[in-house]
XYZ file of C-alpha atoms in Angstrom:
406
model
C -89.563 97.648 32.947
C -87.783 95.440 34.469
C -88.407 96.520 37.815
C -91.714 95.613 37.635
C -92.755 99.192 39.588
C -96.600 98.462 39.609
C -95.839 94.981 41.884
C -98.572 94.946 43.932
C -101.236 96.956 42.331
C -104.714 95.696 41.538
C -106.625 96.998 38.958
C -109.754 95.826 37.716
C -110.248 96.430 33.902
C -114.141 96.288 32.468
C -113.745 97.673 29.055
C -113.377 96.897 25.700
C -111.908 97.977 22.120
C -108.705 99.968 21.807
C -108.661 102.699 24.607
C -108.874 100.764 27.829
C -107.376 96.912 27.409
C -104.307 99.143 26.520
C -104.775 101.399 29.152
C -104.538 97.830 31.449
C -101.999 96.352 29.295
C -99.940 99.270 30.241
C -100.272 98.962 33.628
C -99.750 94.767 33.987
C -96.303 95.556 31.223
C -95.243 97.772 34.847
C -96.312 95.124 36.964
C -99.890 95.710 37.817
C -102.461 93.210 39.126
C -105.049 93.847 36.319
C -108.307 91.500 36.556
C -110.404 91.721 32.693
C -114.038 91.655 33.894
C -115.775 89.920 30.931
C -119.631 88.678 30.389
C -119.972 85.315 29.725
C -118.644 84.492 26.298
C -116.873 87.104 25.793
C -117.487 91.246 25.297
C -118.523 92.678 21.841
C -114.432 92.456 20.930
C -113.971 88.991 21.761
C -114.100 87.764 18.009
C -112.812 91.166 16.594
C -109.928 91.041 13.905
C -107.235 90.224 12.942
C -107.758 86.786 14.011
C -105.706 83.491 13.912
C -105.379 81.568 10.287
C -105.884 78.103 12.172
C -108.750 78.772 14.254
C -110.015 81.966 13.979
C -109.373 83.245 17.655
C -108.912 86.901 17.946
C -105.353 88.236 17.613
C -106.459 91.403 18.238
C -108.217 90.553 21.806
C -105.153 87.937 22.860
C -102.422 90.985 22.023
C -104.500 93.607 23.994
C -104.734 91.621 26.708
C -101.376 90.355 27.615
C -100.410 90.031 31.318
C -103.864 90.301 32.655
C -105.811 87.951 34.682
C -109.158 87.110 33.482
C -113.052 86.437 34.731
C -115.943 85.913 33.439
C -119.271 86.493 34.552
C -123.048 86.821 34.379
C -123.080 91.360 34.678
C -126.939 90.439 34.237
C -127.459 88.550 37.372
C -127.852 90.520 40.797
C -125.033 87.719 41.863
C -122.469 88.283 39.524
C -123.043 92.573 39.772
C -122.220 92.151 43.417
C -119.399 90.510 42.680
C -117.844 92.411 39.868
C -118.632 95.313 42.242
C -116.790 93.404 45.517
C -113.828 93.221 43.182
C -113.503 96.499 42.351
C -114.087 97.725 45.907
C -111.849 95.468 47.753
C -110.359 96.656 50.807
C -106.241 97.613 50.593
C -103.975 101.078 50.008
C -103.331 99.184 46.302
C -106.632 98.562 45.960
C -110.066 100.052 44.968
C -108.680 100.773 41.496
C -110.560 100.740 37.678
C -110.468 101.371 34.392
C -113.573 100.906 32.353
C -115.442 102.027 29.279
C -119.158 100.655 30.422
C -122.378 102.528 28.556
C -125.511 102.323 30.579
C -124.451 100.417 33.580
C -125.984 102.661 36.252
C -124.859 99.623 39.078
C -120.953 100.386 38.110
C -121.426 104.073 38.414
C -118.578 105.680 40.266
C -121.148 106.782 42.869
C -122.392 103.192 43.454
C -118.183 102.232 43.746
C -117.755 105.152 46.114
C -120.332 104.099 48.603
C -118.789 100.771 49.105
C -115.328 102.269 49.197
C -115.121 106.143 49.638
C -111.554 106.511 48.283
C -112.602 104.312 44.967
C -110.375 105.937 42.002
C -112.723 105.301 38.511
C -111.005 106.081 35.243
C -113.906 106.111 32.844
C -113.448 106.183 29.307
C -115.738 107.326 26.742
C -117.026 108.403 23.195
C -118.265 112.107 24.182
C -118.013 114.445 27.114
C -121.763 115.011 26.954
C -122.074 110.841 27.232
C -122.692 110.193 23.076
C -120.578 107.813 21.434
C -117.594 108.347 19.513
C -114.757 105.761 18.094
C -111.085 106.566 16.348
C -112.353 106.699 13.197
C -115.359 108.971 13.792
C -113.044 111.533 15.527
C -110.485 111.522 13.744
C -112.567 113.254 10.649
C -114.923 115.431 13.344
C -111.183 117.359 14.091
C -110.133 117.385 9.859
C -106.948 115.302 10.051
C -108.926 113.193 7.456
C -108.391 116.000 5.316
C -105.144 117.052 5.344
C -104.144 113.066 4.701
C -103.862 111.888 1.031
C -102.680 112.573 -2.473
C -102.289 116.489 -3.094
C -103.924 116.400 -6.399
C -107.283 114.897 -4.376
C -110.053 116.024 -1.938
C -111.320 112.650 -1.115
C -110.974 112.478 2.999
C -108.411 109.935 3.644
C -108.613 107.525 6.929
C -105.929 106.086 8.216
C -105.692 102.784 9.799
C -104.108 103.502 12.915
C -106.477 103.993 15.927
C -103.688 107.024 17.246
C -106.429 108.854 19.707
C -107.771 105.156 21.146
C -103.806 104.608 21.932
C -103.497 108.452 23.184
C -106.360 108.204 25.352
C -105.029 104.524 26.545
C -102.210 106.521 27.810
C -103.979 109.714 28.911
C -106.004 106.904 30.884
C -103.077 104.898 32.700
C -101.136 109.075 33.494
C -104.416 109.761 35.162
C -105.201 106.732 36.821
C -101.098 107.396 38.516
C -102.070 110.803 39.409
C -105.017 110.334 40.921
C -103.131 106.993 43.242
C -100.439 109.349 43.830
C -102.680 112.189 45.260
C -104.763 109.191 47.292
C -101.677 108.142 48.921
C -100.888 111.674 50.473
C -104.571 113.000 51.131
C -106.523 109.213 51.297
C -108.795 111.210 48.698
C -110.894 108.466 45.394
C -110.836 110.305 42.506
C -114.037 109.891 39.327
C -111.700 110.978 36.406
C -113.794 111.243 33.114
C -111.528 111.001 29.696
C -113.691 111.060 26.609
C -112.072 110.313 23.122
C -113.703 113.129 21.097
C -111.664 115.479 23.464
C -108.402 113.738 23.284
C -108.492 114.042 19.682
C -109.972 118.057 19.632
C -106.897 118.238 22.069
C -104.135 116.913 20.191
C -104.924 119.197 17.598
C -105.123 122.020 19.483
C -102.082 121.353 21.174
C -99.945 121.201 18.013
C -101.325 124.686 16.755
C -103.381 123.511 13.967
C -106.472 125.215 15.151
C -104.613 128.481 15.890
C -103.692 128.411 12.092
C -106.636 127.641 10.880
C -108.111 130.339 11.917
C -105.648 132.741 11.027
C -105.025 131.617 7.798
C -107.698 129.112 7.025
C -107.482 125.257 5.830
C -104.462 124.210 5.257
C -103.546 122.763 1.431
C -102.888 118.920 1.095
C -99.105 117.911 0.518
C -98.872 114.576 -0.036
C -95.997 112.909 1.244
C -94.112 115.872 1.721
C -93.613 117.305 5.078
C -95.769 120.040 6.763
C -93.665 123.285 7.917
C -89.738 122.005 6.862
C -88.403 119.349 4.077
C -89.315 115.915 4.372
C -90.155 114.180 0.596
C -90.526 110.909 -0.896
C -88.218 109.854 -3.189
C -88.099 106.815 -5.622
C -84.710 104.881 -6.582
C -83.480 102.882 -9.464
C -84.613 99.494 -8.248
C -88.610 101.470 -7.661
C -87.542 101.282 -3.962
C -88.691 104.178 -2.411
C -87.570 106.503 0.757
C -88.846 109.137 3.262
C -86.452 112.119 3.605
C -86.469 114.335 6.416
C -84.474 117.539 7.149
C -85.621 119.289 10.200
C -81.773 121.138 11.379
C -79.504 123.037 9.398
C -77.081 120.107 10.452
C -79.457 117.687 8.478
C -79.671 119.482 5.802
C -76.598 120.047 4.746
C -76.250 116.032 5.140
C -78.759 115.774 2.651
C -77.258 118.259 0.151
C -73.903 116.353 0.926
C -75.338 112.847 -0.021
C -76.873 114.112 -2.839
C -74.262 116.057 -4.517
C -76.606 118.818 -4.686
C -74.853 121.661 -2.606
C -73.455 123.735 -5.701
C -76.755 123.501 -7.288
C -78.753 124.224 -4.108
C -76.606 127.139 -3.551
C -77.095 128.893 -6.464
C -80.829 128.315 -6.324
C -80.656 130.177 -2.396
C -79.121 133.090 -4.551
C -81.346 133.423 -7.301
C -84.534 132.627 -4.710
C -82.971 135.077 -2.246
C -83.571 132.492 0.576
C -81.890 130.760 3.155
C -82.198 127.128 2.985
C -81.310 126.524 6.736
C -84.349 128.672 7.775
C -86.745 125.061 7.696
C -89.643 127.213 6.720
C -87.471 128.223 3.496
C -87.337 124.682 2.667
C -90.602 124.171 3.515
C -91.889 127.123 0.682
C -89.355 125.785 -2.067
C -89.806 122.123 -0.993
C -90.804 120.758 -5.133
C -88.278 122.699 -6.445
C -85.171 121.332 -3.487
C -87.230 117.877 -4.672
C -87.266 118.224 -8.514
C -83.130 119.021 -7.995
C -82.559 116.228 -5.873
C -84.712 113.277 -7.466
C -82.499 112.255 -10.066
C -79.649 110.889 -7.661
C -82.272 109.203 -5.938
C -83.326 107.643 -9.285
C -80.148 107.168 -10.624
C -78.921 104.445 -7.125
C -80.269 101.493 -5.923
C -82.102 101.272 -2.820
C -79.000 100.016 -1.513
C -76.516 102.160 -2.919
C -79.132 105.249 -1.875
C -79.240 104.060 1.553
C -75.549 103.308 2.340
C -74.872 107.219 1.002
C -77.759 108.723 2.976
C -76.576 106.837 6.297
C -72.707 107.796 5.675
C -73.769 111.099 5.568
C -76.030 111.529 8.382
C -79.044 112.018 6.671
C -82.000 111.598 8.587
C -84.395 108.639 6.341
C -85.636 105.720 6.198
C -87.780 103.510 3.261
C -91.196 102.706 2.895
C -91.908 99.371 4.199
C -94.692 96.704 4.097
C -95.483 94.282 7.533
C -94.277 90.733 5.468
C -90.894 93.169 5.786
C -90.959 93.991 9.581
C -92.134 90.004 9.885
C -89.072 88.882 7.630
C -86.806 91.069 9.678
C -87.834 89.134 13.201
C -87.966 86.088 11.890
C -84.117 86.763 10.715
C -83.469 87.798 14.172
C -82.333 91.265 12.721
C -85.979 93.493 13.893
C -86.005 95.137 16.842
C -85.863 93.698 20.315
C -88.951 95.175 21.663
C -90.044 92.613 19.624
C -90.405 88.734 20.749
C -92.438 85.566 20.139
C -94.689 84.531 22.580
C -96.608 81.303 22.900
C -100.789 82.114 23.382
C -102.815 79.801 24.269
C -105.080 78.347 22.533
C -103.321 80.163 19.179
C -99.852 78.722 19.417
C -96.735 81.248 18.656
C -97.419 84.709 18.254
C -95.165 88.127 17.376
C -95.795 90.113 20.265
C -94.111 93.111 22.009
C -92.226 94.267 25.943
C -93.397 97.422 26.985
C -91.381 99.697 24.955
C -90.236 101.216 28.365
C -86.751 100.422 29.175
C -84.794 100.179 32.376
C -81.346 100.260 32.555
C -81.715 99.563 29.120
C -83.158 96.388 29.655
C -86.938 95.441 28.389
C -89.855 94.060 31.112
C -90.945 90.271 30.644
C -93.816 89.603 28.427
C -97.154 87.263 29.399
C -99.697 86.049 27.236
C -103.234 86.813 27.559
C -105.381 84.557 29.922
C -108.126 82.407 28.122
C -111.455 84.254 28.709
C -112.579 82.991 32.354
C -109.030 80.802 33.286
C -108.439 83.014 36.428
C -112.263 83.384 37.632
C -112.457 80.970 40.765
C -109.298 82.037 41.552
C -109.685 86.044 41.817
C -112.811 85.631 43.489
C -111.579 82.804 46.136
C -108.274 85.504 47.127
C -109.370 88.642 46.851
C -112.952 87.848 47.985
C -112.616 84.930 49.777
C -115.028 82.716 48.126
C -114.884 79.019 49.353
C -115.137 76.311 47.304
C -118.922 75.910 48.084
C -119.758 79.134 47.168
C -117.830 79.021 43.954
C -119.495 75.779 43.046
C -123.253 77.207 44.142
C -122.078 80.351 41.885
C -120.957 77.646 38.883
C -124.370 75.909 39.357
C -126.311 78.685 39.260
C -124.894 79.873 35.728
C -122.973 82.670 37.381
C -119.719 81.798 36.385
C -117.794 81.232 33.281
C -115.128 78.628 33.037
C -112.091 79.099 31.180
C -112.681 79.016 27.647
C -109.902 77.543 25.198
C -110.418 77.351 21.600
C-alpha cells in the first residue's frame, strides 16, 4: 500500500521456511520495521531452492525476505541470547512485537519475553498443536486433498507444488499478530497466540464443507480437471492449445452456450434429461455429456480464434500456461503490474512482486532483501544502544555476523 500503514512498527522475525518470512514480508510490504534474527551463516533455509544460475544464492530466501532488515548472530552464546531477547523486548507502544517458528528454544519462550516486557505479543508458528512437527506437504495429505487431486482414471495421491497452508497460515499469522496490537492498544494487554499448520489445513477443509460431506456421503470421486459442484472443463483447440472453462451463474452459462454455438443442442438435451442447466449442480451431474457436446468447437478453432469468441461473449476462461509464459509476458511489458524487476544484491536483477494490496489503486514500493547480517551493528546500536566498543568487543568475541555478500 502505498500508505505505508505499518510506518513505525517493529517486528522482530526469528523463523524460517514458508509460514513466517511471509508472515514478515507481509508486514514490511505495509510498512513494518521487521528485523530477520538469523544464526551465523545463515538458518536451515539459507541455501534452499530455487537458487540463482550465476552463483547459486537462494532465490527462494532473497524473495521471502524482501523489505526486512537483517542480523546475524551467535543464538548459542549467553551474549547473543540476551541480545536477540533485548530486541524483541524493547521498550515502545510499537514495540515488543514477534513472529517466530523456533523448536526447542526454551530462552525465547513467550514466558521468558513476558517477564522482560509484560505486554510482549508472540505469534508462534508451528507443525502441531500438541508441539510435533508438520510441513505443507505432510498436511496437505493428513486432511485428503492429495486425494481428490489427479487424473480421474487414477488413485495415485497427487501433491501439488504449491505450499497453500504455509501461505494461509503466513496470513492467519500477520491477522493475528493485528488483532492482538489492536486489543494491546485499548487494554495495554501482550498476547502468546499459538497457530499450528496441521490446524490451518484441518480448518480450511472444514470450513469449505468437505468434511460435512464426507461424512454424509463418504469420499468424494476424483474429477480430473473438471470442476467440483458446477461446470468448469478443460478443453483442447486446433493448434493443441488448451483452456479452463468455468460456468458458475446462469449468466455465464449461457455465455458459454452462446460462444459455442451449442444452445439448440444444449436445449434439447435439458428436455430429454429433464434438467435445468442453470441449476449449477445440473451442470455439475451432466458435466461429460455438456463437455462431449461442446469439445468439437473447441477443437475445431485456434487458441486464438477460441479465445477472441470466449472473451466476446463473456465467458468466464482462461488457458493453461507454463512460467517461461508469465516470464515472456513481463519481459514484453504486457504481465501484470504487481509484477516488477528488482535489483538483489549479491544476485543482480530479479522478477519480484508489490504487495498485491492496492490503495487508491496504486501498488506499495518494493525493497530487496538485506544480505544476511548487513543491518546487525546497526539494529543493535538504535534500538539497543550499543556503542561502538561494545559492538566491536561483541565482533571480537565471535558474537556477531557481518554482512555476508555472495
Amino acid at each position: 500500500m502505498s500508505g505505508q500503514p505499518l510506518a513505525g512498527l517493529r517486528v522482530v522475525e526469528f523463523a524460517s521456511f514458508v509460514a513466517g518470512p511471509s508472515a514478515g514480508m507481509t508486514l514490511a510490504q505495509l510498512g513494518a520495521q521487521v528485523i530477520r534474527v538469523d544464526p551465523l551463516g545463515g538458518g536451515p533455509d539459507y541455501r534452499r531452492w530455487p537458487v540463482a544460475q550465476r552463483n547459486g544464492e537462494s532465490l527462494y530466501w532473497n524473495s521471502l525476505n524482501r523489505g526486512k532488515q537483517s542480523i546475524a548472530v551467535d543464538v548459542r552464546s549467553e551474549q547473543g541470547r540476551e541480545l536477540v531477547l533485548a530486541l524483541a523486548t524493547a521498550p515502545g507502544k510499537d514495540a515488543g512485537i514477534v513472529v517466530d517458528n523456533a523448536v526447542g528454544r526454551p530462552w525465547f519462550s513467550y514466558e521468558a519475553l513476558a517477564d522482560r516486557r509484560a505486554d510482549v505479543i508472540k505469534v508462534h508458528i508451528g507443525g502441531r498443536a500438541g508441539g510435533g512437527p508438520a510441513v505443507d506437504y505432510t498436511v496437505n495429505t493428513e486432511v485428503g486433498v492429495t486425494d481428490l487431486t489427479g487424473p480421474a482414471d487414477s488413485r495415485t495421491p497427487v501433491n501439488h507444488v504449491l505450499p497453500a497452508w504455509d501461505l494461509v497460515a503466513g496470513m492467519t499469522a500477520t491477522t493475528a499478530l493485528l488483532a492482538a496490537l489492536h486489543r494491546r492498544e485499548r487494554s495495554g494487554a501482550g498476547a502468546h497466540l499459538q497457530i499450528a499448520l496441521a490446524d490451518v489445513a484441518l480448518a480450511g477443509v472444514a470450513n469449505l464443507g468437505w468434511l460435512s460431506e464426507v461424512r454424509e456421503r463418504g469420499d468424494r470421486p476424483r474429477h480430473g480437471n473438471y470442476m467440483y459442484g458446477s461446470f468448469g472443463a478443460d478443453f483442447v483447440t486446433a493448434d493443441e492449445g488448451r483452456v479452463m472453462v468455468v460456468a458458475l451463474t446462469p449468466r455465464q452459462w449461457q455465455a458459454l452456450c452462446t460462444a459455442t454455438g451449442t444452445a439448440k443442442v444444449i436445449a434439447s438435451l435439458e428436455q430429454t434429461l429433464g434438467v435445468d442447466f442453470a441449476d449449477e449442480a445440473h451442470r455439475y451431474i451432466h458435466r461429460e455429456t455438456i463437455a462431449a457436446v461442446m469439445r468439437p468447437w473447441f477443437a475445431g478453432l485456434s487458441l486464438d480464434a477460441v479465445g477472441a469468441a470466449l472473451t466476446e461473449a463473456g465467458v468466464l476462461w482462461s488457458r493453461y500456461r507454463q512460467m517461461s509464459e508469465v516470464v515472456a509476458d513481463f519481459e514484453a511489458g504486457v504481465g501484470s503490474r504487481v509484477l516488477t524487476e528488482l535489483d538483489q544484491p549479491g544476485i543482480g536483477p530479479v522478477i519480484s512482486a508489490h504487495s498485491p494490496i492496492r490503495e487508491d489503486s496504486e501498488y506499495g514500493p518494493v525493497r530487496p532483501a538485506a544480505a544476511l547480517g548487513a543491518d546487525t551493528e546497526q539494529v543493535l546500536a538504535e534500538v539497543l544502544g550499543l556503542s561502538d566498543s561494545e559492538l566491536g568487543e561483541l565482533r571480537s568475541a565471535g558474537v556477531l555476523g557481518t554482512a555476508e555478500l555472495p
